[in-house]
C-alpha positions as a printed NumPy array, in Angstrom:
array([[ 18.794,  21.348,  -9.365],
       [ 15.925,  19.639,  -8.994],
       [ 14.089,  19.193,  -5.709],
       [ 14.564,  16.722,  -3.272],
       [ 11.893,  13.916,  -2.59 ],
       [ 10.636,  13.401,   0.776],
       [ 10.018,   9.935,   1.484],
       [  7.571,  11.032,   4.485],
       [  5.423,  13.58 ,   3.076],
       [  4.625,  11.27 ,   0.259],
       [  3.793,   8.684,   2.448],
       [  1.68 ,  10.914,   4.077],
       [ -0.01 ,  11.862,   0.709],
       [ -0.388,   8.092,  -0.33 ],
       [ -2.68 ,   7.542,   3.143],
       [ -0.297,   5.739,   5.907],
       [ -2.222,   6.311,   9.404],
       [ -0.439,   8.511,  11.114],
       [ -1.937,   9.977,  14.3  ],
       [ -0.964,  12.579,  17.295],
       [  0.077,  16.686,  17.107],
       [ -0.61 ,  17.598,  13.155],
       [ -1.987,  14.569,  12.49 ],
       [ -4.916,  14.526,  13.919],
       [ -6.143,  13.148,  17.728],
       [ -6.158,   9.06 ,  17.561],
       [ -9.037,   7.013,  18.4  ],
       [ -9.646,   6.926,  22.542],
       [ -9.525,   2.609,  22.121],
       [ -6.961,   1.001,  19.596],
       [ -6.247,  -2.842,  18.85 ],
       [ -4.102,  -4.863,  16.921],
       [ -1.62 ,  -7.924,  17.455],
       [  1.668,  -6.182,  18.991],
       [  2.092,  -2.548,  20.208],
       [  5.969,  -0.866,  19.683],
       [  6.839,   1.373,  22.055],
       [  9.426,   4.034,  20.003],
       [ 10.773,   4.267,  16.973],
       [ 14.745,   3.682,  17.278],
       [ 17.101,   1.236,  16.231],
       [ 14.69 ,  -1.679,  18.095],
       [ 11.663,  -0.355,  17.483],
       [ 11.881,   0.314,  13.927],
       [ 13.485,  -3.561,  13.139],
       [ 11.01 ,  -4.993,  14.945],
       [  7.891,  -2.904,  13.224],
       [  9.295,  -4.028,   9.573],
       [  9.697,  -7.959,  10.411],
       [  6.26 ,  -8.144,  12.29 ],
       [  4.735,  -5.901,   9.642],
       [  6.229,  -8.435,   7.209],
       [  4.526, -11.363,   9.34 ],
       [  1.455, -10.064,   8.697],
       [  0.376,  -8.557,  12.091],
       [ -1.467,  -5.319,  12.828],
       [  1.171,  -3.15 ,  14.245],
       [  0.489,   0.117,  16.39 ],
       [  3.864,   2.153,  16.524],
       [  3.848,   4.789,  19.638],
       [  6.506,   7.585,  19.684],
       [  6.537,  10.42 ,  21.803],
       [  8.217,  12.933,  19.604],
       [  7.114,  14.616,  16.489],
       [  7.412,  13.346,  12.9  ],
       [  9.914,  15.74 ,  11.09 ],
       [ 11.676,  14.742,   7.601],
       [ 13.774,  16.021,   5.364],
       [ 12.176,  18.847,   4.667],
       [ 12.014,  20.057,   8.139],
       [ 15.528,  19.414,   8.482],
       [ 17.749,  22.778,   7.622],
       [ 21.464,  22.239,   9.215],
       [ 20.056,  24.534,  12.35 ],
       [ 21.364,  23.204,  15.698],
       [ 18.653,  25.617,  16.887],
       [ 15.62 ,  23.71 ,  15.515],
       [ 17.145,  20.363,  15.651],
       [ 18.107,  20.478,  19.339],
       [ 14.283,  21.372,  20.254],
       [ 12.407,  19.235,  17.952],
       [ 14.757,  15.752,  17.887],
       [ 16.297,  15.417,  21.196],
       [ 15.04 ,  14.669,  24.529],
       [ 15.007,  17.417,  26.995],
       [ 16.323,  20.008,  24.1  ],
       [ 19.683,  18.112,  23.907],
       [ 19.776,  18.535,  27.613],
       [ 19.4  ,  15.863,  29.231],
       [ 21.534,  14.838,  32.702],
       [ 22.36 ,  12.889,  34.991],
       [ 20.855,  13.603,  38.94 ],
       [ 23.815,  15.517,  40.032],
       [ 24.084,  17.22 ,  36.1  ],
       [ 27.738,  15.704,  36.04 ],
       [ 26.884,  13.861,  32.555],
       [ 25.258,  15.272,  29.509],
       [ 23.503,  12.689,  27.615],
       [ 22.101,  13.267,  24.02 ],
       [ 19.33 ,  11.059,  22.96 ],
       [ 16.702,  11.444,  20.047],
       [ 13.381,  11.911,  20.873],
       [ 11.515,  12.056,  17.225],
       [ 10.176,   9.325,  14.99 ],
       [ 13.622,   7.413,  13.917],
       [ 14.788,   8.058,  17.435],
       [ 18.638,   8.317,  17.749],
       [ 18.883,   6.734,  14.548],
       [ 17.555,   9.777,  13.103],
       [ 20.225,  12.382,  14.827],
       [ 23.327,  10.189,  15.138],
       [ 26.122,  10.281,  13.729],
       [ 26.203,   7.275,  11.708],
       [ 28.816,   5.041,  12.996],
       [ 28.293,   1.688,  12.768],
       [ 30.309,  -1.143,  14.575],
       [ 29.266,  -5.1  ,  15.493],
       [ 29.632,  -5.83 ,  19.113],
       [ 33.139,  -6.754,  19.885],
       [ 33.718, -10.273,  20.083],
       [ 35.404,  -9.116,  23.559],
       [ 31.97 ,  -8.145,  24.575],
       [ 30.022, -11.254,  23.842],
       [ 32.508, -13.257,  25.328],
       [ 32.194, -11.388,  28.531],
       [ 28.085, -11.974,  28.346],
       [ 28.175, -15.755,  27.76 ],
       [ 30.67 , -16.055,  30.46 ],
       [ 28.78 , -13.68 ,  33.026],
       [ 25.196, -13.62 ,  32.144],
       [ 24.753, -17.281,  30.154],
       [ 23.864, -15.684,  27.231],
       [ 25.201, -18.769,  25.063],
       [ 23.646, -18.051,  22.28 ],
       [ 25.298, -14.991,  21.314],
       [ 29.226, -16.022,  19.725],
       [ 30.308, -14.348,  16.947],
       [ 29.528, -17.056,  14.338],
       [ 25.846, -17.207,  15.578],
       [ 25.326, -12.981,  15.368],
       [ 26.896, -12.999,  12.187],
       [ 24.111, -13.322,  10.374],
       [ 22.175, -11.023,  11.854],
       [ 24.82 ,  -8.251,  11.609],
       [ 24.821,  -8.978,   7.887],
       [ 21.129,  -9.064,   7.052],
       [ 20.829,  -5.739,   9.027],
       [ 24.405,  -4.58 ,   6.96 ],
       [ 22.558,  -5.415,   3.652],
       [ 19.026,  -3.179,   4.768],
       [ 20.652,  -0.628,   5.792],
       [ 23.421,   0.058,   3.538],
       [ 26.082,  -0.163,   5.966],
       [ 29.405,  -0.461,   4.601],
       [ 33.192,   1.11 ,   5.215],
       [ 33.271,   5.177,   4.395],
       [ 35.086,   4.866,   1.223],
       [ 35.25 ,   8.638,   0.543],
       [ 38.546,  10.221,   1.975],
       [ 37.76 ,  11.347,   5.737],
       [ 37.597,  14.981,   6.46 ],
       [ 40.322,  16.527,   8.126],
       [ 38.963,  16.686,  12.06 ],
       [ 39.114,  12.846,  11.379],
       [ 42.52 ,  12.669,   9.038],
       [ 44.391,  14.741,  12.446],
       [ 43.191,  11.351,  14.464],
       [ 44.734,   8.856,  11.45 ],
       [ 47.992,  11.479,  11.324],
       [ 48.338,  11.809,  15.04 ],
       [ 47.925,   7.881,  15.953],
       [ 49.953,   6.531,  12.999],
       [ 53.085,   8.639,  13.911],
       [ 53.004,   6.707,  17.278],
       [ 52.574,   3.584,  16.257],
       [ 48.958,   3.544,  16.934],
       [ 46.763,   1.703,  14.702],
       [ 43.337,   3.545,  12.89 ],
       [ 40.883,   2.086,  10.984],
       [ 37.752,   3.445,   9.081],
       [ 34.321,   3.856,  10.579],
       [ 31.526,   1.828,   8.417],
       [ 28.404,   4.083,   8.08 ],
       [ 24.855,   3.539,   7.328],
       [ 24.473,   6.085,   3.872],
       [ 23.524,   5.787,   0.518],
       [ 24.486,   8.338,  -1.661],
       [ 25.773,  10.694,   1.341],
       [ 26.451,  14.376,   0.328],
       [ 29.139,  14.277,   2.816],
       [ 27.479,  17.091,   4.302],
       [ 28.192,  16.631,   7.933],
       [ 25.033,  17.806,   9.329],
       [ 24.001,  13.963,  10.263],
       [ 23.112,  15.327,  14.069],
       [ 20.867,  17.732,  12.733],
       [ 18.451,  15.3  ,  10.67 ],
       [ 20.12 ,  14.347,   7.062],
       [ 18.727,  16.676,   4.54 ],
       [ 19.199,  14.541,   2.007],
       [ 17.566,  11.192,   2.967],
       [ 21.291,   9.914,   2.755],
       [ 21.597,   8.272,   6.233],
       [ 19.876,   4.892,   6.613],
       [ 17.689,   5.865,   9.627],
       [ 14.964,   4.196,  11.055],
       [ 13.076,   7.448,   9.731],
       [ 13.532,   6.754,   5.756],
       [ 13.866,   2.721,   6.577],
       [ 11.705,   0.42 ,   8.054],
       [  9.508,   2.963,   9.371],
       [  8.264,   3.651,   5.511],
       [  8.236,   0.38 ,   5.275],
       [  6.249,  -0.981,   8.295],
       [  3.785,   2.026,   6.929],
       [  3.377,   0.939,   3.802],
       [  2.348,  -2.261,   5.19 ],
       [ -0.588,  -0.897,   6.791],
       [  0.701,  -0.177,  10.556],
       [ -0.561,   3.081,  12.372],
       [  1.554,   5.23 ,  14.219],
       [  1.101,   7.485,  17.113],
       [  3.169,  10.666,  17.111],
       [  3.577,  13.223,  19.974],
       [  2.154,  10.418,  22.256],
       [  3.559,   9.311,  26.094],
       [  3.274,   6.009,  26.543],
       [  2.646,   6.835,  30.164],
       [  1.878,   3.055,  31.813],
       [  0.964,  -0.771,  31.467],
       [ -1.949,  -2.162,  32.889],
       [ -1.264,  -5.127,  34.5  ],
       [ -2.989,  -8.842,  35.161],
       [ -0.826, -11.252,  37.013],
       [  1.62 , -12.275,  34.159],
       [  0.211, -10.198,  31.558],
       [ -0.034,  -6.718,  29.905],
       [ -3.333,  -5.968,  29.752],
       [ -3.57 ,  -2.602,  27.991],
       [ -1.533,   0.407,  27.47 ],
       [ -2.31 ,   3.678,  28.436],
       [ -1.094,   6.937,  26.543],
       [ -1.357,  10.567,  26.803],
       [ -1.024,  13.198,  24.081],
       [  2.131,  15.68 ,  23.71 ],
       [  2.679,  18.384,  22.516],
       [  6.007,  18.762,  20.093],
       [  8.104,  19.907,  22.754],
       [  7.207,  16.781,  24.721],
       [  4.921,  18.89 ,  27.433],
       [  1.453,  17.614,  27.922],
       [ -1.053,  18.438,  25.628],
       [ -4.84 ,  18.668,  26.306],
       [ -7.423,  15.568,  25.366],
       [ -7.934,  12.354,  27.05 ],
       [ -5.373,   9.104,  27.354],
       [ -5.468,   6.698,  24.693],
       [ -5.949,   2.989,  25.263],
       [ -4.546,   0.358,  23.532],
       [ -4.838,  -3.039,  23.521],
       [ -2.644,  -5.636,  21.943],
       [ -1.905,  -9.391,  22.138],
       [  1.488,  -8.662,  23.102],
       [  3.652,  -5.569,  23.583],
       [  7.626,  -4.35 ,  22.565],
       [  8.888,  -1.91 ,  24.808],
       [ 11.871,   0.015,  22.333],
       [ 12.09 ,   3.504,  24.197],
       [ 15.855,   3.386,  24.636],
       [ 17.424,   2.411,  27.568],
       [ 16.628,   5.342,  30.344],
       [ 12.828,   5.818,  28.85 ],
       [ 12.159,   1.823,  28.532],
       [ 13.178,   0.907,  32.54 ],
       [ 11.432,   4.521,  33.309],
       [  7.803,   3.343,  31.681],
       [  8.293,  -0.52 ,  33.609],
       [  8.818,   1.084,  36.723],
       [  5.823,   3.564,  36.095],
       [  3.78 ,   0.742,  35.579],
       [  4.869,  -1.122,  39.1  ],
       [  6.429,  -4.614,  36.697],
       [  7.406,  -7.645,  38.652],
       [ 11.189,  -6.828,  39.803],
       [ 11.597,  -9.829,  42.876],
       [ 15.22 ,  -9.74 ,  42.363],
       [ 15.677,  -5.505,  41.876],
       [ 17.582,  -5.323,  38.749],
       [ 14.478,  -2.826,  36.945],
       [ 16.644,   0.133,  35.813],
       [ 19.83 ,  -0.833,  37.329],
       [ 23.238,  -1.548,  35.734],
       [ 22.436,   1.457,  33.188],
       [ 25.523,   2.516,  31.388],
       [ 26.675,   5.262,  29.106],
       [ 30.217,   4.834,  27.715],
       [ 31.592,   8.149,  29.681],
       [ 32.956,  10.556,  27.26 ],
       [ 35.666,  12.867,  28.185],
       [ 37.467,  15.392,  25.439],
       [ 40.903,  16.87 ,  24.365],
       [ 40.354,  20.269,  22.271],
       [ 43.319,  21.196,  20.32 ],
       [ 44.024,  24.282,  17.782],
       [ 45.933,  23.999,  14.647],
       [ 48.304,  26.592,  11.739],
       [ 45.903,  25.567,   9.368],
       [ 41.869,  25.57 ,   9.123],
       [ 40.072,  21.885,   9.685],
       [ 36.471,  23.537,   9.591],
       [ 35.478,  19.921,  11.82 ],
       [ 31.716,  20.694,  10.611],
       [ 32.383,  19.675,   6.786],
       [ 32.756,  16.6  ,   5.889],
       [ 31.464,  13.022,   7.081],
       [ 31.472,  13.508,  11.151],
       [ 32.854,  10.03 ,  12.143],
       [ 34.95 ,   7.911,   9.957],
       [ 37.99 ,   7.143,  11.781],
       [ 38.691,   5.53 ,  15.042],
       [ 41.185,   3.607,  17.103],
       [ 40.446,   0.952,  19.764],
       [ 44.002,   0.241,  20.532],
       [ 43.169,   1.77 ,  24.378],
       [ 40.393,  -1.148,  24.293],
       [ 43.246,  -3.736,  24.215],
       [ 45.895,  -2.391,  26.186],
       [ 44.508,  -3.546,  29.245],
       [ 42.146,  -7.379,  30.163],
       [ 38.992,  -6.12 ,  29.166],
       [ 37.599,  -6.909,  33.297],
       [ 40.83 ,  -4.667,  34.273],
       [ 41.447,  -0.639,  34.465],
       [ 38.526,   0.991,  32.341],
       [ 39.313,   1.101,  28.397],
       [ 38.69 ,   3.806,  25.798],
       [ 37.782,   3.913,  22.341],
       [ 38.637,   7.182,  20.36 ],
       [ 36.849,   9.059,  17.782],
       [ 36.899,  12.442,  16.203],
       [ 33.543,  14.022,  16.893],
       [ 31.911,  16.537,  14.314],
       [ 32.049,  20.331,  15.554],
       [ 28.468,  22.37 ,  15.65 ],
       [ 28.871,  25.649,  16.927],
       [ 25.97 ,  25.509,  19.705],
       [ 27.529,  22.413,  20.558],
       [ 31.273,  23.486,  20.91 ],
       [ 30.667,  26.674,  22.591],
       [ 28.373,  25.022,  25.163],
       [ 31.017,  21.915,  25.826],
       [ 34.544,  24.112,  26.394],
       [ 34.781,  25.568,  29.446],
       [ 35.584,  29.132,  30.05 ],
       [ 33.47 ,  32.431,  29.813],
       [ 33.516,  36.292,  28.875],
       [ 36.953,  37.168,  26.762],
       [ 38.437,  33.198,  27.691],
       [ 35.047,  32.08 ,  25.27 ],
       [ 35.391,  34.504,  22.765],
       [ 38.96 ,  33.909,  22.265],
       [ 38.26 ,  29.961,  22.026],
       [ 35.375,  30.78 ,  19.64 ],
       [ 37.67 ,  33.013,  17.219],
       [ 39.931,  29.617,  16.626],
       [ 36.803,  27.761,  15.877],
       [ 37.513,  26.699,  12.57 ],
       [ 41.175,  26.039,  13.36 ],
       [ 39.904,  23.586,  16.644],
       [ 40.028,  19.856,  16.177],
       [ 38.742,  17.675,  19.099],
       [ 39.101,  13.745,  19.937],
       [ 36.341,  11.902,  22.305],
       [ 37.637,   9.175,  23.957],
       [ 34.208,   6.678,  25.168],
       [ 34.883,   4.512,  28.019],
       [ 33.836,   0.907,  28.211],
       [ 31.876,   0.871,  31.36 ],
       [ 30.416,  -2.071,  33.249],
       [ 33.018,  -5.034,  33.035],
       [ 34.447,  -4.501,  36.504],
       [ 32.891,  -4.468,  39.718],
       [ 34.088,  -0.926,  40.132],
       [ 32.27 ,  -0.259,  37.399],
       [ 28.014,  -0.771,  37.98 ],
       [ 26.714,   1.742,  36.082],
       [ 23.823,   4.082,  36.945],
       [ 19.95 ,   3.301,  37.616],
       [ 17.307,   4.693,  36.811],
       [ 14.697,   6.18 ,  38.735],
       [ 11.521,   8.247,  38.643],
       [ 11.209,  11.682,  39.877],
       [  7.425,  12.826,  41.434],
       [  6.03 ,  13.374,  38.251],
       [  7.266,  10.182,  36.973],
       [ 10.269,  11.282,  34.411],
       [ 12.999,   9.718,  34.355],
       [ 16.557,  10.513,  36.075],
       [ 19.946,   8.865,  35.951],
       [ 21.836,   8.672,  38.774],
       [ 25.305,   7.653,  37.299],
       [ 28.226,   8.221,  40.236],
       [ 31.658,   9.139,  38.798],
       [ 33.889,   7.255,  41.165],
       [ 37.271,   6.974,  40.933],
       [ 37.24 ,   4.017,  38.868],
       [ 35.746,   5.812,  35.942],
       [ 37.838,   9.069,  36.554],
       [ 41.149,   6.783,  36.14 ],
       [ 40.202,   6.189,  32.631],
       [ 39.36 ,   9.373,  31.923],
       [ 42.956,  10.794,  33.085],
       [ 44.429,   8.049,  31.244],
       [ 42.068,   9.313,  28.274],
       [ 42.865,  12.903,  28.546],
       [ 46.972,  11.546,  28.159],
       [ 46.351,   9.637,  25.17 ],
       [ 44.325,  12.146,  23.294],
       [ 46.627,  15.213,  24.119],
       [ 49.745,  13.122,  22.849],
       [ 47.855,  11.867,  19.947],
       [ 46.804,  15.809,  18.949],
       [ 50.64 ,  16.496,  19.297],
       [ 52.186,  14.094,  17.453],
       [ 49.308,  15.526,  14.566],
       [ 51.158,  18.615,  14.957],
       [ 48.746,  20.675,  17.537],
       [ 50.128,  24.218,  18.73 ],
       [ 48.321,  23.734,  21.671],
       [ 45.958,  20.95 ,  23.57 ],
       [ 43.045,  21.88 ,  25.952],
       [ 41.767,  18.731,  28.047],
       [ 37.864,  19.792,  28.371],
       [ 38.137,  20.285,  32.588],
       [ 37.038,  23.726,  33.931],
       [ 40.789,  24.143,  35.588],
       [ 42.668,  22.765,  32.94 ],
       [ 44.731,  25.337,  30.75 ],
       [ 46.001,  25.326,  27.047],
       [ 49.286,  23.457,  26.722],
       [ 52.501,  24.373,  24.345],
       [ 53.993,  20.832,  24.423],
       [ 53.   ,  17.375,  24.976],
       [ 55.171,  17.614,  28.243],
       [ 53.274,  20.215,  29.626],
       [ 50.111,  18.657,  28.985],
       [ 51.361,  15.63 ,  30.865],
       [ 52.415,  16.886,  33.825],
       [ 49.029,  19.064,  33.512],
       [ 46.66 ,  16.439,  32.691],
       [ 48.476,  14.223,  35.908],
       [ 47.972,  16.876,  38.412],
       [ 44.261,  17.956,  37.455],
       [ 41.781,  16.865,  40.199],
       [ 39.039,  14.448,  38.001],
       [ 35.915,  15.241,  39.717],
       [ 32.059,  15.334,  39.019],
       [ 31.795,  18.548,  37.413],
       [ 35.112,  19.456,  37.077],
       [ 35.634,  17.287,  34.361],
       [ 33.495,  17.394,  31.329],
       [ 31.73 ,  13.859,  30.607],
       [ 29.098,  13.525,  28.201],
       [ 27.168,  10.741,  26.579],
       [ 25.436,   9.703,  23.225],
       [ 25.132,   5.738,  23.803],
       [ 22.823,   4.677,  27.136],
       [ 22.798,   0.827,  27.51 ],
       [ 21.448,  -1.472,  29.828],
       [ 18.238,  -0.869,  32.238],
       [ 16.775,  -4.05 ,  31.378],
       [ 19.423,  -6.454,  31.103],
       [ 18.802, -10.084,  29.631],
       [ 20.631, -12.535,  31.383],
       [ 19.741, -16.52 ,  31.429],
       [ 19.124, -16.534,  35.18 ],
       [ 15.99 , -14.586,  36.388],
       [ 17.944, -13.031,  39.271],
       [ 20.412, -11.244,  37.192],
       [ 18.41 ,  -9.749,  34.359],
       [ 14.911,  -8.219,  33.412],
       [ 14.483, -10.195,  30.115],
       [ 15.051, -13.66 ,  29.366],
       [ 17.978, -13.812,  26.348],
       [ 14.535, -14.033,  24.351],
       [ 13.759, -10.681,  25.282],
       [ 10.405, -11.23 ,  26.668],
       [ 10.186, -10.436,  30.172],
       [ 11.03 , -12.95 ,  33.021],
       [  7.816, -12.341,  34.981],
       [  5.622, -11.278,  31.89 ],
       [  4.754, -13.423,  29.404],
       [  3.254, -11.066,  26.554],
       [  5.913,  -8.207,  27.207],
       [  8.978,  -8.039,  25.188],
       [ 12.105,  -5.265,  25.26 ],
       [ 13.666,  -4.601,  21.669],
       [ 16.569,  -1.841,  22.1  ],
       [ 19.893,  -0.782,  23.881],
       [ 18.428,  -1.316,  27.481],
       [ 19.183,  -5.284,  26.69 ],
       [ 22.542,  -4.771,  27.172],
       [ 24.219,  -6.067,  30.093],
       [ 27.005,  -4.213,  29.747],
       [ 28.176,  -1.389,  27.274],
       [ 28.911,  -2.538,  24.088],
       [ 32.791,  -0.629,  23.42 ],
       [ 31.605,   0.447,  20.681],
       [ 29.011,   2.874,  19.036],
       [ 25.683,   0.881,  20.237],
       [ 23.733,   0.947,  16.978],
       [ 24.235,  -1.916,  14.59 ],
       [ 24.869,  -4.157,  17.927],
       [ 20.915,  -3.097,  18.403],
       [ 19.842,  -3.848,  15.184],
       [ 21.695,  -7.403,  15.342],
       [ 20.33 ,  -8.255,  18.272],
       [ 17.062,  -6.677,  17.899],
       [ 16.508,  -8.552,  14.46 ],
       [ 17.342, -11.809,  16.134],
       [ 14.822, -11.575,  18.364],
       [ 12.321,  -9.465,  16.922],
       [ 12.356, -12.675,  13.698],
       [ 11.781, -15.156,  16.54 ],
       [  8.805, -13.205,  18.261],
       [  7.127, -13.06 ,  14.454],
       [  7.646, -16.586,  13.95 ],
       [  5.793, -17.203,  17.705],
       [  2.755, -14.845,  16.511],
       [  2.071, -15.241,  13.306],
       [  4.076, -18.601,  12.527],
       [  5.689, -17.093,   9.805],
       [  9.409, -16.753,   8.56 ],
       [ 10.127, -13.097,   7.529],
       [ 13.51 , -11.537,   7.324],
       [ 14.664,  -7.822,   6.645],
       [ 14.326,  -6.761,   3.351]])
């Protein structure tokens, strides 16, 4: 067979500017027309349209630059080198685990592919709430699609594996309906590893995207670089200041790097963009900075089956069912969407609780284990504000995200669903993911199990992939951060391109509703700069 091209390393070869770590230290003073801070799902849209526009584009990211080549289906290299904090990130009181990339491509280079619009539900809720008129179906539409056609996002025609075929089984034999996931791939191997960095160049990431792209177009990108703070004039950015890292995201040796720039996008994902605003003291008269920060809580159901499901092979997401999204008003009791997550060992035996002989025996049925998430729609009830973020002494950022009883409702409502879906798939026994729950024989066991479990912090494992909100847009200044243009309300030259928009969760994996959005408004700031009309390729 012959070997795999790397879109990256011959970039490299044909002479992008690439700076930080391997690359060589970056000049101490850099200018151009707009600097991006990361390179996710907003950062990497908006570097391809302004790049298109003609500006000079600096790129910062604070993780390495890995490709293809790096990536070899380890957990135990990807977790270090593509996640922030090692894939172990937390809330304040560690109740939540939150997985987030931290590498160039961002999430979009570690996740898992799913790809949803934001649910007309959802947009209601923000014109209604927030005044965010603009955003109806018919008017995103567009946006959705251009972003559909660049990144090759379309409906997972291959047959799903059979972690995800259990969820289809399970739900149809209730009366439950399932649809498939649409995924961002071109020629996928249907490999599974998509958490681990694709091998292949299959998935339509930021990394093999619009980063190339922006590249190619003569931007310059800073790897392995903090973007520690903005300098501040009244109503202005004045410069921003960045320090080298090393790969591991611990501070390396050499002085900060300044950089200058007409005007600035702030795309670290939503905990790392409200974290660098508050480091830099930003106009917040009305204290909304960092608040209203959301995570679509994740609670699991681990059940083992007769026959072998191996949930590692195969396409990891590519079935779902948002029938708990509609069985109650979408301002009401918290609602769930379900998924079948993929299975990494590292992963799994870190997530189910138990230890000594109680572990091994769970690890033995490892390829026999099938597992549903269930990701709860946080923020459209006043019970339900989110987290905020804040900054510890060194200035990292923390969530502190309260499971009240609100949430924990859902989740025991969650837990139900999934354990009766798993049976009715023909599970010989469920395991709700709770460090006092048992395994269960029978769906009627489970029930009266899953009812009398105490849902507390801790008790119950909650994890996260999909942090929203931070730095809300809203069309009054006292409820939002950004304007719905994304350019800050007090700050005219500062902009905010990524999940931490959001004033609520989205109900849905957060990725294509970023690159919507994010190409809306990162067309409209090109068109301000450079008077030009650019559009994804």
């Amino acid at each position: 067979m012959s070997k795999l091209a790397d879109p990256i390393r011959e970039g490299l070869s044909r002479g992008w500017k690439v700076f930080g770590g391997p690359h060589g230290a970056p000049p101490a003073e850099m200018r151009c027309d707009v600097a991006v801070i990361g390179t996710g799902a907003g950062g990497g849209i908006t570097a391809e349209l302004l790049t298109r526009a003609g500006l000079d584009v600096v790129l910062i990211e604070e993780g390495p630059l890995k490709s293809s080549t790096d990536f070899h289906q380890r957990e135990s290299e990807a977790y270090p080198s593509l996640y922030q904090e090692s894939a172990t990130r937390k809330t304040a009181d560690k109740a939540i685990s939150i997985l987030q990339g931290r590498c160039v491509g961002g999430s979009t280079t570690v996740n898992w592919t799913s790809s949803f619009r934001t649910p007309s539900a959802t947009l209601a809720y923000w014109r209604r709430h927030f005044g965010l008129n603009e955003l109806t179906d018919d008017a995103m539409a567009p946006w959705f699609a251009q972003a559909e056609r660049r990144l090759n996002i379309d409906a997972w025609l291959t047959a799903p594996n059979e972690n995800n075929d259990l969820l289809r089984r399970g739900a149809e034999k209730l009366g439950i309906p399932a649809a498939v996931i649409h995924r961002n791939v071109k020629g996928c191997w249907n490999l599974g590893s998509c958490g681990m960095g694709c091998p292949t160049n299959a998935k339509q990431s930021m990394l093999v995207t619009t980063i190339p792209a922006a590249l190619d177009k003569g931007a310059r990108l800073l790897t392995q670089t903090r973007a520690r703070e903005l300098e501040l004039t009244p109503g202005k950015v004045r410069a921003l200041i960045c320090e080298a890292v090393r790969a591991d995201g611990t501070a390396a040796p050499g002085a900060p790097i300044r950089i200058v720039a007409k005007h600035y996008v702030v795309a670290g994902g939503a905990i790392n963009s409200p974290a660098l605003l508050k480091r830099s003291s930003m106009p917040d008269p009305h204290g909304v900075l960092g608040t209203r920060t959301f995570l679509h809580p994740v609670v699991l159901s681990a059940a083992t089956f007769a026959h072998t499901i191996e949930g590692w092979n195969g396409a990891p997401q590519s079935v779902y069912t948002d029938h708990f999204l509609g069985t109650q008003p979408i301002d009401g009791p918290i609602g769930y969407k379900l998924e079948a997550p993929p299975l990494y060992p590292l992963i799994f035996a870190s997530t189910l609780p138990g230890y000594g002989q109680r572990q091994a025996d769970t690890l033995k049925r490892f390829p026999n284990t099938h597992t549903l998430i269930a990701l709860m729609r946080d923020g459209f009830h006043e019970q339900s504000p989110g987290g905020t973020v804040k900054l510890r002494g060194d200035g990292s950022p923390v969530l502190d995200y309260p499971l009240n009883g609100f949430v924990m409702d859902g989740a025991r409502r969650a837990l139900l669903s999934m354990a009766e879906i798993q049976f009715a798939a023909g599970a010989q026994a469920v395991a709700p993911v709770h460090e006092l729950a048992g395994e269960y024989a029978s769906w009627a066991q489970a029930r009266e199990a899953i009812l009398a479990l105490p849902l507390e912090p801790l008790l119950t494992r909650v994890f996260s992939a999909h942090v929203m909100g931070g730095c809300g847009m809203a069309a009054q200044e006292r409820q939002g951060v950004m304007r719905p243009d994304g350019v800050h309300w007090q700050v005219d030259n500062l902009s905010v391109h990524d999940g931490s928009l959001f004033p609520t969760s989205i109900g849905a994996n957060p990725q294509l509703s970023i690159y919507g959005l994010v190409a809306k408004l990162a067309m409209q700031l090109a068109k301000r700069l450079s008077g030009r009309d650019v559009a994804l390729a």
